Short mmCIF file of C-alpha atoms in Angstrom, two decimals:
data_model
loop_
_atom_site.label_atom_id
_atom_site.label_comp_id
_atom_site.label_asym_id
_atom_site.label_seq_id
_atom_site.Cartn_x
_atom_site.Cartn_y
_atom_site.Cartn_z
CA MET A 598 -14.10 8.71 28.13
CA GLU A 599 -10.53 7.54 27.65
CA VAL A 600 -8.19 9.53 25.45
CA ILE A 601 -6.29 7.71 22.72
CA ASN A 602 -2.95 9.31 22.03
CA LYS A 603 -0.63 7.08 20.03
CA GLU A 604 2.65 8.38 18.73
CA GLY A 605 3.36 7.67 15.09
CA THR A 606 6.11 5.31 13.97
CA GLU A 607 7.71 4.63 10.61
CA ASP A 608 4.87 2.26 9.74
CA THR A 609 1.94 3.37 11.90
CA PRO A 610 0.17 6.74 12.07
CA LYS A 611 -0.14 9.14 14.96
CA ILE A 612 -3.63 8.95 16.42
CA ILE A 613 -5.39 11.34 18.77
CA LEU A 614 -8.95 10.76 19.87
CA ASN A 615 -9.87 13.24 22.59
CA ARG A 616 -13.52 14.17 22.97
CA ASN A 617 -12.95 16.78 25.70
CA ASP A 618 -10.64 18.82 23.49
CA GLY A 619 -12.61 17.94 20.38
CA ILE A 620 -9.53 16.49 18.64
CA PHE A 621 -9.96 13.50 16.35
CA GLU A 622 -6.97 13.00 14.13
CA ILE A 623 -5.04 10.35 12.20
CA SER A 624 -1.78 11.50 10.61
CA GLY A 625 1.43 10.19 9.13
CA ARG A 626 2.13 6.84 7.54
CA SER A 627 -0.02 3.76 7.75
CA LEU A 628 1.41 0.44 6.63
CA PRO A 629 1.18 -1.73 9.74
CA GLU A 630 1.92 -5.42 9.56
CA ASP A 631 -1.63 -6.17 10.71
CA SER A 632 -4.00 -3.32 9.83
CA ALA A 633 -7.10 -4.92 11.33
CA ASP A 634 -5.35 -5.41 14.64
CA PHE A 635 -3.89 -1.90 14.63
CA TYR A 636 -7.19 -0.14 13.91
CA GLN A 637 -9.46 -2.25 16.13
CA PRO A 638 -9.02 0.00 19.23
CA ILE A 639 -9.92 3.02 17.09
CA LEU A 640 -13.09 1.35 15.85
CA ASP A 641 -13.99 0.27 19.41
CA TRP A 642 -13.43 3.82 20.66
CA LEU A 643 -15.69 5.21 17.92
CA ASP A 644 -18.39 2.68 18.82
CA LYS A 645 -18.41 4.00 22.37
CA TYR A 646 -18.21 7.62 21.28
CA SER A 647 -21.11 7.25 18.85
CA GLY A 648 -23.38 6.45 21.83
CA SER A 649 -23.15 10.04 23.05
CA PRO A 650 -21.07 12.12 20.64
CA ASN A 651 -20.11 15.78 20.91
CA PRO A 652 -22.56 18.21 19.26
CA GLU A 653 -20.04 18.45 16.44
CA THR A 654 -17.23 16.13 15.33
CA VAL A 655 -14.47 17.21 12.95
CA PHE A 656 -12.33 14.20 12.08
CA VAL A 657 -8.95 15.01 10.57
CA PHE A 658 -7.07 12.70 8.19
CA LYS A 659 -3.61 14.02 7.47
CA LEU A 660 -1.95 11.01 5.93
CA GLU A 661 1.30 11.04 4.10
CA TYR A 662 0.88 7.46 2.94
CA PHE A 663 -1.36 4.47 3.55
CA ASN A 664 -1.27 0.95 2.13
CA THR A 665 -4.25 -0.89 0.66
CA ALA A 666 -4.93 -2.91 3.82
CA SER A 667 -5.17 0.38 5.75
CA SER A 668 -7.50 1.85 3.13
CA LYS A 669 -10.04 -0.83 3.96
CA LEU A 670 -9.85 0.12 7.65
CA ILE A 671 -10.07 3.85 6.85
CA LEU A 672 -13.31 3.07 5.07
CA ASP A 673 -14.49 1.21 8.19
CA ILE A 674 -13.70 4.31 10.29
CA LEU A 675 -15.55 6.54 7.83
CA SER A 676 -18.53 4.18 7.91
CA LYS A 677 -18.67 4.53 11.70
CA LEU A 678 -18.41 8.32 11.43
CA GLU A 679 -21.29 8.20 8.96
CA THR A 680 -23.58 7.18 11.81
CA ILE A 681 -22.56 10.13 14.02
CA SER A 682 -24.57 13.27 13.35
CA ASN A 683 -22.82 16.57 12.64
CA THR A 684 -19.60 14.89 11.56
CA ARG A 685 -17.29 16.43 9.00
CA ILE A 686 -14.04 15.13 7.57
CA HIS A 687 -11.04 17.35 7.00
CA TRP A 688 -8.94 15.50 4.45
CA TYR A 689 -5.44 16.93 4.22
CA PHE A 690 -3.02 16.20 1.41
CA HIS A 691 0.36 17.58 0.48
CA GLU A 692 -0.16 20.22 -2.18
CA ASP A 693 1.64 18.22 -4.87
CA ASP A 694 0.17 14.85 -3.87
CA GLU A 695 -2.59 14.25 -6.40
CA ASP A 696 -2.90 10.59 -5.46
CA MET A 697 -3.75 11.46 -1.84
CA GLU A 698 -6.24 14.07 -3.02
CA GLU A 699 -7.85 11.52 -5.31
CA ALA A 700 -7.93 8.92 -2.52
CA GLY A 701 -9.88 11.42 -0.40
CA THR A 702 -12.27 12.13 -3.23
CA GLU A 703 -12.92 8.42 -3.68
CA PHE A 704 -13.60 7.91 0.03
CA SER A 705 -15.97 10.89 -0.04
CA GLU A 706 -17.92 9.12 -2.80
CA LEU A 707 -18.22 5.95 -0.75
CA VAL A 708 -19.72 7.42 2.43
CA GLU A 709 -22.36 10.00 3.28
CA VAL A 710 -20.16 12.35 5.29
CA PRO A 711 -19.16 15.85 4.17
CA PHE A 712 -15.48 16.18 3.25
CA GLU A 713 -13.44 19.36 3.21
CA PHE A 714 -10.16 19.17 1.34
CA LYS A 715 -7.16 21.03 2.64
CA THR A 716 -3.52 21.17 1.65
CA TYR A 717 -0.49 21.29 3.89
CA MET B 235 34.70 -16.66 -7.11
CA LYS B 236 33.55 -15.74 -10.62
CA TYR B 237 29.91 -15.63 -9.57
CA ILE B 238 30.63 -12.44 -7.62
CA TYR B 239 31.79 -10.70 -10.74
CA GLU B 240 28.87 -12.16 -12.70
CA LEU B 241 26.38 -10.98 -10.12
CA HIS B 242 27.98 -7.55 -10.17
CA ARG B 243 27.80 -7.49 -13.99
CA THR B 244 24.16 -8.57 -14.01
CA MET B 245 23.26 -5.88 -11.52
CA THR B 246 25.11 -3.24 -13.51
CA THR B 247 23.75 -4.15 -16.92
CA ARG B 248 20.22 -4.52 -15.54
CA LYS B 249 20.68 -1.22 -13.70
CA LEU B 250 19.60 -2.78 -10.41
CA ILE B 251 20.05 -0.43 -7.51
CA LEU B 252 18.77 -2.81 -4.85
CA VAL B 253 18.40 -6.58 -4.68
CA TYR B 254 17.19 -8.54 -1.67
CA GLU B 255 16.89 -12.30 -1.55
CA GLY B 256 15.75 -14.27 1.45
CA GLU B 257 13.16 -14.16 4.15
CA PHE B 258 10.61 -11.34 4.08
CA THR B 259 9.16 -9.80 7.23
CA GLN B 260 7.69 -6.44 8.21
CA GLU B 261 11.10 -5.46 9.65
CA ILE B 262 12.85 -6.31 6.38
CA THR B 263 10.14 -4.41 4.49
CA LYS B 264 10.83 -1.30 6.56
CA SER B 265 14.60 -1.60 6.02
CA VAL B 266 14.24 -2.06 2.26
CA LEU B 267 11.86 0.91 2.09
CA ALA B 268 14.26 3.08 4.09
CA MET B 269 17.17 2.16 1.80
CA ALA B 270 15.18 2.93 -1.34
CA GLU B 271 13.98 6.22 0.13
CA ARG B 272 17.50 7.28 1.03
CA ASN B 273 18.66 6.35 -2.44
CA MET B 274 15.93 8.45 -4.07
CA ASP B 275 16.51 11.36 -1.68
CA ALA B 276 20.23 11.29 -2.44
CA ILE B 277 19.62 11.88 -6.14
CA GLY B 278 16.91 14.46 -5.46
CA GLU B 279 14.16 12.39 -7.05
CA ASP B 280 10.86 14.15 -7.72
CA SER B 281 8.53 13.74 -4.75
CA GLY B 282 5.64 12.46 -6.87
CA ILE B 283 7.79 9.71 -8.41
CA LYS B 284 9.19 8.90 -4.97
CA ARG B 285 5.72 8.45 -3.54
CA LYS B 286 4.66 6.16 -6.39
CA VAL B 287 7.78 4.01 -6.06
CA PHE B 288 7.26 3.81 -2.28
CA ASN B 289 3.63 2.88 -2.78
CA VAL B 290 4.31 0.07 -5.25
CA MET B 291 7.19 -1.21 -3.11
CA VAL B 292 4.99 -1.49 -0.01
CA GLU B 293 2.28 -3.47 -1.80
CA CYS B 294 4.85 -5.69 -3.46
CA LEU B 295 6.81 -6.40 -0.25
CA GLN B 296 3.74 -6.90 1.92
CA ASN B 297 2.31 -9.30 -0.67
CA ILE B 298 5.41 -11.43 -0.21
CA VAL B 299 5.30 -11.16 3.60
CA LYS B 300 1.64 -12.20 3.65
CA HIS B 301 1.78 -15.00 1.12
CA SER B 302 5.21 -16.56 1.46
CA ASP B 303 4.33 -18.56 4.58
CA GLU B 304 1.56 -20.59 3.07
CA LEU B 305 3.82 -22.82 1.07
CA GLN B 306 3.78 -26.38 2.18
CA GLU B 307 5.00 -29.60 0.69
CA GLY B 308 3.58 -32.82 2.08
CA GLY B 309 2.11 -30.95 5.02
CA ALA B 310 5.44 -29.60 6.23
CA PRO B 311 6.14 -25.91 5.88
CA VAL B 312 8.89 -25.25 3.40
CA ARG B 313 11.02 -22.14 3.60
CA HIS B 314 11.12 -20.64 0.18
CA GLY B 315 13.02 -17.48 -0.33
CA ALA B 316 11.71 -14.68 -2.44
CA VAL B 317 13.51 -11.97 -4.34
CA PHE B 318 12.84 -8.25 -4.57
CA MET B 319 14.62 -5.82 -6.87
CA ILE B 320 14.55 -2.19 -7.89
CA GLY B 321 16.01 -1.12 -11.19
CA LYS B 322 16.52 2.46 -12.17
CA ASP B 323 16.89 3.69 -15.70
CA ASP B 324 16.95 7.24 -17.04
CA ASP B 325 13.26 7.16 -17.81
CA LYS B 326 11.82 4.65 -15.32
CA TYR B 327 11.98 2.64 -12.13
CA LEU B 328 11.29 -1.09 -12.30
CA ILE B 329 9.99 -2.73 -9.16
CA THR B 330 10.26 -6.47 -9.46
CA SER B 331 9.49 -9.36 -7.20
CA GLY B 332 9.71 -13.11 -7.53
CA ASN B 333 8.35 -15.77 -5.22
CA PRO B 334 7.16 -19.36 -5.43
CA VAL B 335 3.41 -19.90 -5.50
CA GLN B 336 1.50 -23.14 -5.37
CA ASN B 337 0.48 -24.30 -8.84
CA ASP B 338 -3.20 -24.24 -7.92
CA LYS B 339 -2.95 -20.49 -7.32
CA VAL B 340 -1.51 -19.76 -10.76
CA GLU B 341 -4.83 -19.67 -12.60
CA MET B 342 -6.38 -17.31 -10.03
CA LEU B 343 -3.40 -14.94 -10.09
CA ASN B 344 -3.24 -15.06 -13.86
CA GLY B 345 -6.94 -14.26 -14.16
CA LYS B 346 -6.76 -11.44 -11.66
CA LEU B 347 -3.75 -9.80 -13.30
CA ASP B 348 -5.18 -10.23 -16.81
CA HIS B 349 -8.38 -8.59 -15.66
CA ILE B 350 -6.47 -5.66 -14.12
CA ASN B 351 -4.43 -5.26 -17.31
CA SER B 352 -7.61 -5.17 -19.39
CA LEU B 353 -8.83 -2.07 -17.55
CA ASP B 354 -8.06 1.56 -18.30
CA LYS B 355 -7.58 4.28 -15.69
CA GLU B 356 -11.30 4.77 -15.10
CA GLY B 357 -11.91 1.00 -15.10
CA LEU B 358 -9.24 0.50 -12.45
CA LYS B 359 -10.74 3.23 -10.29
CA ASN B 360 -14.16 1.61 -10.46
CA TYR B 361 -12.76 -1.85 -9.79
CA TYR B 362 -10.88 -0.50 -6.74
CA LYS B 363 -14.05 1.06 -5.36
CA GLU B 364 -16.02 -2.10 -6.05
CA VAL B 365 -13.54 -4.26 -4.12
CA ILE B 366 -13.08 -1.86 -1.20
CA LYS B 367 -16.80 -1.50 -0.57
CA SER B 368 -17.62 -5.19 -0.96
CA ASN B 369 -18.56 -6.11 2.56
CA LYS B 370 -15.81 -8.59 3.00
CA GLY B 371 -13.33 -7.77 5.72
CA LEU B 372 -9.64 -8.35 5.33
CA SER B 373 -8.56 -11.83 4.34
CA GLU B 374 -7.09 -14.23 6.87
CA LYS B 375 -3.71 -12.95 5.77
CA GLY B 376 -4.76 -9.35 6.42
CA GLY B 377 -4.96 -8.37 2.76
CA ALA B 378 -7.68 -6.20 1.27
CA GLY B 379 -7.46 -7.73 -2.24
CA LEU B 380 -6.48 -4.29 -3.53
CA GLY B 381 -2.70 -4.56 -3.83
CA PHE B 382 -2.37 -5.37 -7.55
CA ILE B 383 -5.08 -2.86 -8.46
CA ASP B 384 -3.29 -0.15 -6.53
CA MET B 385 0.06 -1.05 -8.12
CA ALA B 386 -1.50 -0.78 -11.59
CA ARG B 387 -3.10 2.56 -10.72
CA LYS B 388 0.08 4.07 -9.31
CA SER B 389 2.12 2.77 -12.23
CA GLY B 390 -0.22 3.85 -15.01
CA GLN B 391 1.27 0.96 -17.02
CA LYS B 392 0.37 -2.67 -17.48
CA LEU B 393 1.70 -5.06 -14.84
CA GLN B 394 4.15 -7.55 -16.34
CA PHE B 395 4.11 -11.05 -14.94
CA ASP B 396 5.22 -14.57 -15.60
CA PHE B 397 5.01 -18.03 -14.05
CA GLU B 398 8.00 -20.30 -14.37
CA PRO B 399 7.43 -23.98 -13.48
CA MET B 400 9.74 -25.05 -10.65
CA GLY B 401 9.39 -28.78 -11.22
CA ASN B 402 7.35 -29.53 -8.10
CA ASP B 403 4.03 -28.23 -6.80
CA PHE B 404 5.24 -24.68 -7.26
CA SER B 405 5.72 -22.07 -9.91
CA PHE B 406 7.94 -19.04 -9.65
CA PHE B 407 5.77 -15.93 -9.90
CA SER B 408 7.60 -12.89 -11.25
CA LEU B 409 5.97 -9.48 -11.23
CA LYS B 410 7.28 -6.26 -12.67
CA THR B 411 5.83 -2.79 -12.21
CA VAL B 412 7.07 0.23 -14.10
CA ILE B 413 7.08 3.75 -12.70
CA ARG B 414 7.97 6.26 -15.37
CA ARG B 415 10.26 9.16 -14.52
CA ASN B 416 10.33 12.57 -16.22
CA VAL B 417 6.60 12.32 -16.85
CA THR B 418 5.63 15.76 -18.03
CA ASP B 419 1.92 15.20 -18.55
CA SER B 420 -0.10 14.29 -15.48
CA GLU B 421 -1.71 11.03 -16.55
#
């Protein structure tokens, strides 16, 4: 399966989706001009992956900032992950960033996937 | 040339640290964000306040980028400029935007903002969750319908807004969001 490895920019996050190495990670800033367009390849990749996933999937969100249009797409990603068994979310937030911690808590209440909260 | 002095005076008395008038694009948004970030870094602004200001700025600027192109008069697209400003006082930042909206949008915007202002912290959180999980995708313009709610949540204050008739099919929509500085209690 193809590996997605997108470098982050000032308005888009870094994304790594690599099933062989077991790395699934979105980090940085997300405020793209067109969120739906930006995240579509990620959603497509997850659709394929969900057909025959690894025995365990740990998906890492390490976001510094995301806008509201991205939040909708993050929920779409989480909803896809919900259908993959043995998936856990590692939600990272900067230790003094209560808003990012709260955002993670709210997402965890919207989907049936276990969240672990970690600071960086 | 007096207007230069007047503009300077207005900016000083209103404590405006950044004013942009004109066309709004994603590139302009990024530049304005970078300028504001540098400005806040230079004075050693608290990182929590910085994040909130950044957050409100993004929603505000992207609202203008998404909605400023839908203005038409007699079928022909009309280029209307918009304005974006940041004011900084000892105890707060004021993030302000102004852009023309079609008169038939005024009631909807008014209702939406009044509803948001009627909610407390918990009410806003529930409203946010309600909107994000409603099965609608993003709008045609790529918006999630969450921008104003998020601005109100990050601000912790009521959103201030006004519609000024422009004498045609448009009204000038002004929106002001307050981010308090030196907040000792975590609201």
